[in-house]
XYZ file of C-alpha atoms in Angstrom:
594
model
C 91.962 34.242 161.477
C 91.180 36.576 164.384
C 92.475 40.088 163.983
C 94.264 41.832 166.790
C 91.521 44.435 166.895
C 88.925 41.755 167.668
C 90.538 41.213 171.057
C 88.807 43.004 173.954
C 92.173 44.545 174.781
C 92.233 46.397 171.472
C 88.954 48.299 171.756
C 90.417 50.929 174.038
C 88.805 52.625 176.997
C 85.768 54.803 176.320
C 85.180 56.647 179.566
C 83.273 59.954 179.900
C 85.164 63.116 179.020
C 84.478 64.573 182.468
C 86.437 61.758 184.090
C 89.432 62.292 181.815
C 89.221 66.063 182.388
C 89.205 65.444 186.147
C 92.247 63.192 185.712
C 94.032 65.997 183.831
C 92.978 68.688 186.315
C 94.338 66.665 189.260
C 97.738 66.785 187.585
C 97.465 70.548 187.072
C 96.854 71.378 190.729
C 99.687 69.227 192.107
C 101.872 72.336 191.745
C 99.335 75.044 192.711
C 101.847 77.913 192.897
C 103.259 77.263 189.431
C 99.777 76.686 188.015
C 98.506 79.984 189.491
C 101.484 81.885 188.068
C 100.909 80.438 184.597
C 97.217 81.392 184.818
C 98.198 84.926 185.856
C 100.386 85.362 182.758
C 97.607 83.871 180.610
C 94.954 86.227 182.016
C 97.303 89.188 181.570
C 97.789 88.358 177.888
C 94.002 87.949 177.468
C 93.418 91.369 179.022
C 95.831 92.878 176.495
C 93.968 91.159 173.674
C 90.601 92.428 174.901
C 91.904 95.991 175.121
C 93.488 96.120 171.644
C 90.197 96.893 169.758
C 89.521 99.804 172.128
C 93.066 101.121 171.678
C 92.608 100.847 167.903
C 89.329 102.769 168.151
C 91.035 105.528 170.174
C 93.901 105.833 167.680
C 91.602 106.034 164.623
C 89.296 108.577 166.265
C 92.279 110.685 167.386
C 93.953 110.840 163.985
C 90.570 111.628 162.415
C 89.947 114.712 164.545
C 89.881 118.063 162.778
C 92.138 119.764 165.377
C 94.965 117.337 164.565
C 96.122 116.490 168.166
C 99.569 115.042 167.416
C 100.546 114.413 171.044
C 97.347 112.498 171.764
C 97.819 110.524 168.542
C 101.300 109.403 169.666
C 99.946 108.502 173.097
C 97.216 106.411 171.426
C 99.861 104.820 169.179
C 102.113 104.036 172.181
C 99.161 102.513 174.036
C 98.272 100.248 171.128
C 101.901 99.234 170.558
C 102.415 98.632 174.285
C 99.399 96.340 174.403
C 100.773 94.273 171.516
C 104.203 94.140 173.162
C 102.700 93.234 176.549
C 100.599 90.495 174.948
C 103.599 88.761 173.396
C 105.877 89.186 176.437
C 103.242 87.724 178.760
C 102.650 84.789 176.408
C 106.395 84.212 176.075
C 106.844 83.893 179.840
C 103.661 81.857 180.112
C 105.099 79.278 177.703
C 108.539 79.316 179.329
C 106.951 78.546 182.710
C 104.807 75.863 181.106
C 107.738 73.955 179.626
C 109.100 72.669 182.928
C 105.597 72.348 184.391
C 104.375 70.203 181.494
C 107.451 67.990 181.379
C 107.157 67.208 185.102
C 103.468 66.351 184.773
C 104.145 64.126 181.743
C 106.926 62.351 183.642
C 104.640 61.797 186.640
C 101.842 60.567 184.412
C 103.903 57.934 182.629
C 105.659 56.707 185.792
C 102.385 56.444 187.701
C 100.792 54.589 184.796
C 103.760 52.212 184.790
C 103.386 51.623 188.529
C 99.656 51.000 188.198
C 100.081 48.565 185.311
C 102.801 46.770 187.292
C 100.316 46.392 190.158
C 97.707 44.730 187.959
C 97.303 40.989 188.339
C 99.101 38.287 186.390
C 95.748 37.403 184.842
C 95.381 40.988 183.530
C 98.843 40.874 181.980
C 98.182 37.452 180.480
C 95.059 38.844 178.778
C 96.602 42.116 177.582
C 98.985 42.799 174.715
C 102.155 44.250 176.220
C 102.853 46.189 173.023
C 99.400 47.789 173.147
C 99.916 48.799 176.779
C 103.249 50.403 175.897
C 101.578 52.291 173.048
C 98.750 53.506 175.284
C 100.979 54.774 178.068
C 103.211 56.637 175.600
C 100.216 58.047 173.738
C 98.665 59.296 177.004
C 101.789 61.305 177.804
C 101.587 63.220 174.530
C 97.795 63.302 174.722
C 98.151 65.277 177.942
C 100.469 67.729 176.179
C 97.961 68.223 173.365
C 94.878 68.443 175.603
C 96.492 70.854 178.079
C 97.696 73.147 175.304
C 94.271 73.145 173.721
C 92.503 73.838 177.006
C 94.852 76.321 178.709
C 96.222 78.236 175.743
C 93.339 77.735 173.334
C 89.841 77.239 174.683
C 89.952 79.105 178.005
C 91.373 82.294 176.406
C 88.910 81.891 173.525
C 85.875 81.794 175.814
C 87.106 84.764 177.865
C 87.953 86.907 174.815
C 84.756 86.071 172.938
C 82.597 86.712 176.013
C 84.466 89.924 176.819
C 84.196 91.330 173.297
C 80.524 90.324 173.034
C 79.790 92.214 176.250
C 81.850 95.280 175.306
C 80.213 95.467 171.870
C 76.781 95.034 173.449
C 77.383 97.898 175.881
C 77.671 100.317 172.940
C 75.542 98.632 170.247
C 73.099 96.284 171.936
C 71.871 94.329 168.929
C 75.379 93.955 167.543
C 76.421 92.479 170.889
C 73.429 90.108 170.864
C 74.265 89.042 167.310
C 77.900 88.309 168.217
C 76.939 86.475 171.422
C 74.352 84.275 169.649
C 76.637 83.433 166.743
C 79.585 82.645 169.040
C 77.329 80.417 171.178
C 76.046 78.569 168.101
C 79.648 78.203 166.899
C 80.754 76.700 170.244
C 77.777 74.322 170.533
C 78.227 73.220 166.919
C 81.903 72.412 167.495
C 81.428 70.535 170.760
C 78.474 68.528 169.415
C 80.146 67.616 166.133
C 83.408 66.621 167.776
C 81.709 64.444 170.399
C 79.118 62.845 168.155
C 80.841 62.829 164.755
C 84.620 62.946 165.191
C 85.207 61.168 168.515
C 83.858 57.706 167.462
C 86.221 57.711 164.485
C 89.082 58.891 166.678
C 88.521 56.106 169.247
C 88.520 53.534 166.453
C 91.791 54.957 165.102
C 93.300 54.889 168.617
C 92.353 51.240 169.082
C 94.046 50.389 165.788
C 97.061 52.483 166.797
C 97.345 50.383 169.989
C 97.076 47.337 167.770
C 100.144 48.477 165.822
C 102.163 48.282 169.035
C 100.635 44.909 169.829
C 101.396 43.554 166.353
C 104.983 44.805 166.493
C 105.636 43.306 169.923
C 103.939 40.024 168.995
C 105.985 39.530 165.826
C 109.315 40.818 167.154
C 109.143 38.795 170.367
C 108.512 35.696 168.242
C 111.206 36.525 165.685
C 112.973 33.197 166.194
C 109.781 31.326 165.261
C 109.221 33.645 162.293
C 112.693 32.911 160.962
C 112.418 29.188 161.610
C 109.410 29.031 159.257
C 110.752 31.574 156.766
C 107.660 33.645 157.483
C 109.127 37.162 157.303
C 107.059 38.130 154.249
C 103.906 36.672 155.768
C 104.396 38.655 158.990
C 105.200 41.799 157.004
C 101.963 41.405 155.013
C 99.986 40.824 158.207
C 101.474 43.947 159.756
C 100.889 45.985 156.590
C 97.235 44.908 156.597
C 96.846 46.158 160.153
C 98.593 49.449 159.340
C 96.255 49.861 156.349
C 93.244 49.516 158.656
C 94.728 52.161 160.932
C 95.485 54.431 157.940
C 91.892 54.251 156.719
C 90.534 54.946 160.217
C 92.884 57.896 160.720
C 92.006 59.357 157.310
C 88.328 59.070 158.209
C 89.003 61.038 161.421
C 90.849 63.787 159.550
C 88.197 63.974 156.819
C 85.482 64.373 159.421
C 87.485 67.223 160.923
C 87.599 68.917 157.526
C 83.855 68.457 157.118
C 83.214 70.160 160.444
C 85.562 72.956 159.383
C 83.226 73.866 156.522
C 80.467 74.822 158.950
C 82.951 76.746 161.102
C 84.117 78.829 158.148
C 80.556 79.656 157.091
C 79.769 80.941 160.588
C 82.965 83.032 160.624
C 81.957 84.665 157.341
C 78.535 85.390 158.864
C 80.184 86.932 161.947
C 82.438 89.184 159.857
C 79.649 90.318 157.569
C 77.140 90.834 160.370
C 79.395 92.705 162.821
C 80.964 95.061 160.292
C 77.545 95.491 158.636
C 76.054 96.669 161.951
C 78.798 99.261 162.375
C 78.711 100.483 158.746
C 74.951 100.899 159.106
C 75.451 102.813 162.369
C 78.101 105.010 160.691
C 75.751 105.730 157.780
C 73.154 106.946 160.317
C 75.733 109.088 162.104
C 75.646 106.799 165.142
C 79.252 105.562 164.856
C 82.607 107.155 164.184
C 85.360 105.824 161.907
C 87.031 104.676 165.124
C 83.920 102.643 165.965
C 84.140 100.933 162.581
C 87.854 100.290 163.180
C 86.876 98.888 166.584
C 84.422 96.491 164.925
C 86.955 95.398 162.309
C 89.691 94.922 164.927
C 87.282 93.052 167.220
C 86.436 90.717 164.375
C 90.128 90.199 163.590
C 90.787 89.328 167.235
C 87.743 87.043 167.427
C 88.534 85.451 164.075
C 91.994 84.551 165.317
C 90.478 82.682 168.242
C 87.598 81.216 166.264
C 89.923 79.913 163.552
C 91.729 77.879 166.181
C 88.606 77.067 168.217
C 87.671 74.097 166.080
C 91.259 72.891 165.935
C 91.651 73.314 169.695
C 88.385 71.492 170.349
C 89.477 68.612 168.119
C 92.928 68.505 169.708
C 91.384 68.587 173.176
C 89.113 65.688 172.328
C 91.937 63.729 170.726
C 94.142 64.404 173.739
C 91.377 63.240 176.081
C 90.883 60.118 173.963
C 94.626 59.473 174.022
C 94.596 59.781 177.832
C 91.432 57.765 178.348
C 93.166 54.385 178.630
C 95.608 55.594 181.265
C 92.843 57.521 183.059
C 90.925 54.244 183.092
C 93.981 52.436 184.472
C 94.274 54.981 187.286
C 90.581 54.579 188.144
C 90.880 50.782 188.168
C 92.065 49.393 191.502
C 94.599 46.544 191.296
C 92.785 43.269 190.930
C 94.823 41.851 193.818
C 95.596 44.445 196.473
C 97.230 44.320 199.887
C 94.747 44.527 202.724
C 94.558 47.787 204.656
C 96.252 46.253 207.721
C 98.663 43.995 205.818
C 101.958 43.329 207.600
C 105.317 42.163 206.315
C 105.822 38.395 206.066
C 108.171 37.236 208.820
C 108.420 33.476 208.300
C 111.717 31.622 207.952
C 111.042 27.872 208.233
C 108.770 27.465 205.186
C 105.885 25.430 206.614
C 102.993 25.509 204.110
C 99.339 24.722 204.850
C 96.403 24.799 202.422
C 93.393 24.876 204.726
C 90.074 23.913 203.069
C 90.840 25.998 199.971
C 88.254 26.502 197.243
C 89.360 28.272 194.065
C 88.223 28.565 190.471
C 89.299 30.731 187.543
C 86.830 33.301 186.242
C 86.533 31.523 182.918
C 85.629 28.160 184.468
C 82.123 27.013 185.329
C 83.292 24.986 188.339
C 86.070 25.516 190.893
C 89.354 23.739 190.269
C 90.046 23.280 193.981
C 87.176 22.506 196.321
C 87.747 22.175 200.069
C 91.384 21.333 199.295
C 93.740 20.775 202.253
C 97.454 19.966 202.277
C 100.388 20.485 204.645
C 104.079 20.656 203.713
C 106.601 20.451 206.536
C 109.556 22.855 206.815
C 112.426 21.694 204.644
C 110.331 19.018 202.916
C 110.829 18.313 199.219
C 107.465 17.830 197.549
C 106.952 17.006 193.871
C 103.715 17.719 192.016
C 102.868 15.485 189.048
C 99.805 15.004 186.910
C 98.329 15.804 183.538
C 97.994 19.317 182.139
C 95.220 21.217 183.900
C 95.292 19.012 186.968
C 96.102 21.926 189.280
C 99.891 21.817 189.716
C 100.692 25.313 188.412
C 97.624 26.720 190.172
C 99.017 25.390 193.464
C 102.152 27.481 192.986
C 100.223 30.564 191.824
C 98.037 30.430 194.921
C 101.103 29.926 197.102
C 102.570 33.162 195.668
C 99.154 34.846 195.989
C 98.964 35.628 192.312
C 95.266 34.864 192.846
C 93.096 35.041 195.945
C 91.294 31.912 197.092
C 87.491 31.916 197.033
C 87.211 30.135 200.370
C 89.595 28.799 202.980
C 93.104 30.083 203.611
C 96.755 29.429 202.891
C 99.242 29.625 205.761
C 103.009 29.905 205.612
C 104.722 29.604 208.981
C 101.340 30.166 210.577
C 100.651 33.451 208.744
C 97.638 33.791 206.453
C 99.219 34.973 203.197
C 96.140 37.137 202.464
C 97.085 39.267 205.473
C 100.698 40.010 204.528
C 102.061 42.323 201.847
C 102.476 40.705 198.452
C 106.019 41.987 198.009
C 107.253 40.532 201.313
C 105.484 37.212 200.637
C 107.037 36.803 197.205
C 110.501 37.641 198.512
C 110.105 34.550 200.704
C 109.475 32.324 197.674
C 112.233 31.813 195.097
C 110.989 30.527 191.733
C 113.108 28.886 189.034
C 110.765 28.557 186.035
C 111.020 26.251 183.046
C 111.827 29.185 180.760
C 113.568 31.872 182.850
C 112.701 35.411 181.828
C 115.824 37.542 181.952
C 115.898 41.306 181.474
C 117.884 42.994 178.730
C 120.480 44.001 181.299
C 123.859 42.653 182.391
C 124.276 39.198 183.865
C 125.227 40.782 187.197
C 122.033 42.866 187.198
C 119.928 39.809 186.368
C 121.413 37.780 189.209
C 121.140 40.714 191.633
C 117.478 41.220 190.731
C 116.681 38.981 193.706
C 118.593 41.313 196.037
C 119.637 44.617 194.403
C 121.821 45.641 197.340
C 124.032 42.530 196.969
C 127.765 43.081 196.576
C 129.709 41.860 193.556
C 131.324 39.209 195.750
C 127.893 37.884 196.734
C 126.780 37.847 193.091
C 129.876 35.876 192.044
C 129.414 33.430 194.933
C 125.803 32.812 193.899
C 126.933 32.249 190.282
C 129.565 29.747 191.434
C 127.018 27.818 193.498
C 124.732 27.772 190.440
C 127.582 26.392 188.257
C 127.333 29.586 186.168
C 130.601 31.341 186.988
C 132.731 29.424 184.470
C 130.656 30.266 181.396
C 130.232 33.867 182.580
C 133.983 34.259 183.037
C 134.557 33.133 179.428
C 132.389 35.951 178.054
C 134.326 39.021 176.794
C 132.600 41.322 179.275
C 132.056 38.731 181.984
C 129.380 39.790 184.458
C 128.900 43.056 182.520
C 127.606 41.164 179.468
C 124.116 42.252 178.385
C 121.978 39.159 177.846
C 119.568 40.585 175.233
C 115.780 40.798 175.407
C 114.446 37.874 177.486
C 118.047 36.552 177.657
C 118.198 35.490 173.998
C 122.000 35.854 173.859
C 122.366 32.962 176.316
C 121.596 29.292 175.774
C 118.761 27.586 177.634
C 121.127 25.991 180.137
C 122.937 29.284 180.722
C 119.644 31.074 181.362
C 118.637 28.349 183.813
C 121.880 28.698 185.747
C 121.510 32.489 185.913
C 117.983 31.934 187.285
C 119.343 29.472 189.851
C 122.058 31.976 190.842
C 119.288 34.520 191.331
C 117.471 32.047 193.590
C 120.660 31.398 195.581
C 121.034 35.129 196.126
C 117.381 35.454 197.201
C 118.035 32.937 199.989
C 114.295 32.406 200.429
C 112.905 29.736 202.792
C 110.618 28.326 200.064
C 111.823 27.221 196.640
C 109.656 26.454 193.608
C 111.185 24.562 190.679
C 108.841 24.569 187.703
C 110.154 21.815 185.405
C 113.487 23.595 185.450
C 115.449 21.002 183.433
C 112.879 19.756 180.926
C 114.339 21.485 177.856
C 118.046 20.869 178.495
C 120.478 18.386 176.985
C 121.804 15.599 179.189
C 125.162 17.198 180.053
C 123.655 20.604 180.825
C 120.877 18.927 182.813
C 123.466 17.251 185.039
C 125.102 20.607 185.787
C 121.785 22.309 186.452
C 120.540 19.374 188.546
C 123.682 19.495 190.697
C 123.171 23.217 191.236
C 119.518 22.673 192.153
C 120.421 19.929 194.649
C 122.609 22.410 196.490
C 119.925 25.079 196.231
C 117.262 22.777 197.735
C 119.313 21.967 200.803
C 117.516 23.193 203.950
C 114.607 24.760 202.032
C 110.981 23.789 201.648
C 110.876 22.840 197.978
C 107.959 22.409 195.611
C 108.883 20.772 192.303
C 106.521 20.702 189.321
C 107.703 17.812 187.201
C 106.811 15.997 184.014
C 110.121 14.126 183.779
C 109.677 11.705 186.658
C 113.358 10.771 186.670
C 114.121 14.157 188.285
C 111.918 13.592 191.361
C 112.784 10.068 192.485
C 114.439 11.395 195.611
C 111.612 13.742 196.622
C 110.375 13.279 200.176
C 106.824 13.137 198.902
C 105.224 12.951 195.480
C 101.695 14.307 195.057
C 99.685 13.093 192.069
C 97.120 15.714 191.021
C 93.958 15.085 189.045
C 91.116 17.582 188.656
C 92.352 19.765 191.497
C 92.640 16.854 193.948
C 95.571 14.835 195.245
C 94.671 11.268 194.310
C 97.951 9.663 195.403
C 100.893 10.623 197.572
C 104.043 8.957 198.785
C 107.620 8.177 197.775
C 108.626 7.124 194.262
C 109.095 3.417 194.942
C 106.044 3.299 197.212
C 103.815 4.757 194.508
C 105.250 2.529 191.795
C 104.535 -0.488 193.987
C 100.898 0.611 194.400
C 100.321 0.244 190.683
C 98.059 3.314 190.498
C 98.108 6.557 188.518
C 101.740 7.354 189.325
C 102.843 3.859 188.337
C 101.155 4.304 184.961
C 102.846 7.709 184.470
C 106.188 6.175 185.412
C 105.728 3.279 182.990
C 105.031 5.696 180.138
C 108.067 7.811 181.106
C 110.350 4.738 181.151
C 109.019 3.570 177.793
C 109.822 6.959 176.241
C 113.270 7.218 177.863
């Protein structure tokens, strides 16, 4: 059995850190004034931190003087205390400003990711676990929070403070400054190298398995009816537990590697403490340093140690945040697979004349094109039925008509307009589709009907429901049109979902109608009601019907028999039966099974 993590969708995006950092930085500078103010508070707090060792040195030297200068001692004390107070006040306001700034960026990030994913092609969505995508987008939002905190409030201040203290120490005790600078540089290089080469691979593997948890949840919960019908709850629970166990082991490996890296960090911190204070004690023993200088060295180490202790953690959190954002950063760098042309105009047709003009098209996974030099014309208002075996090209015809895929060669015209030159949204508003299994949103019935035209009035929604033979069953519901239908419409029967979809199509009032085997799964009585509603819906519209039940298309103006991406027969029902060809054989089988 193939595991979820074996799917290409579950490996996650591994793009260079610089690209994810650029993605994060673009979000920072969208509010330049707020960003600059936050940086000003941050730099102010860093300046206080850099000055504290010098203020400590001044206080210790003052209180150690033989002349006992009390006033100067209190001034030195006030200076040191003021620096501590200033540090915390500046950081407090820095974080208060950041709260609104961060939340707005996170909101923009998740909404833009949603828009981009919505723009991706139907083929992309068919190949991608929806649950994994949900997990990735949510993880990126919090990954930004973690990475920004680590960068702005952790690593940038750390580099400034460590560089500043190394320079200030070196100005007074050259070799001590060199020692600090070298050790801090080794510490930084060690952390960055270990996190990129040792921790990041484990983290990416854990992220992929984390996405798989969302995929596994969505896969099992969306198929809950099938699970229950086979009494497979325990089996699904065991399958999910096995996946969670794989994630748990991967996450533990990531954390353990972090602890391993921490051992080297701690050893270097001990070396820094011993070396820096050792330099100053040696200088004091030679009469080259005062007690205040030693206090300066100790305080400098305490300040540096505070930053170094969090340096490794901040570096790990930054890398984890970048890894968490990498999928969404990859989404934002990936152009939609099917985009509007630069000069695309709105579709303006009304009659519904359809022309396939020498169209060649093949799916990426196929060695040969399905359609090759395919031409077909459908007159305005004509009812055309497409029949044929699975894979013959019927559904592809409709997908190309909606421009869910672009043709490889040739063109498709609707009312004389090349559909590749109009906006996708305006084109699809001109084509109403009633699928075999209507997908309703977990919203009210009124909202589902109005999805075709959100600005519709309640009177227009009710009229559409009446024309779709849906009003009576809706009126019997306790909340009527305010009834929530459940995820994918599971609270409604198949016939009720079909009639809501037909009401939606009535409200769309599009010139072209596509009926994709819309009555195949209904009982006889419900089928009659739905068929009557569809007859009214088809009136005056160009209609394309995909049918397997041939009894539903006897009155079509033209029946097209597809085979291998070609139309091998066309005509009326009785004409094709009389020919004794492929359609006649399909009809004979259908009558035998009836």
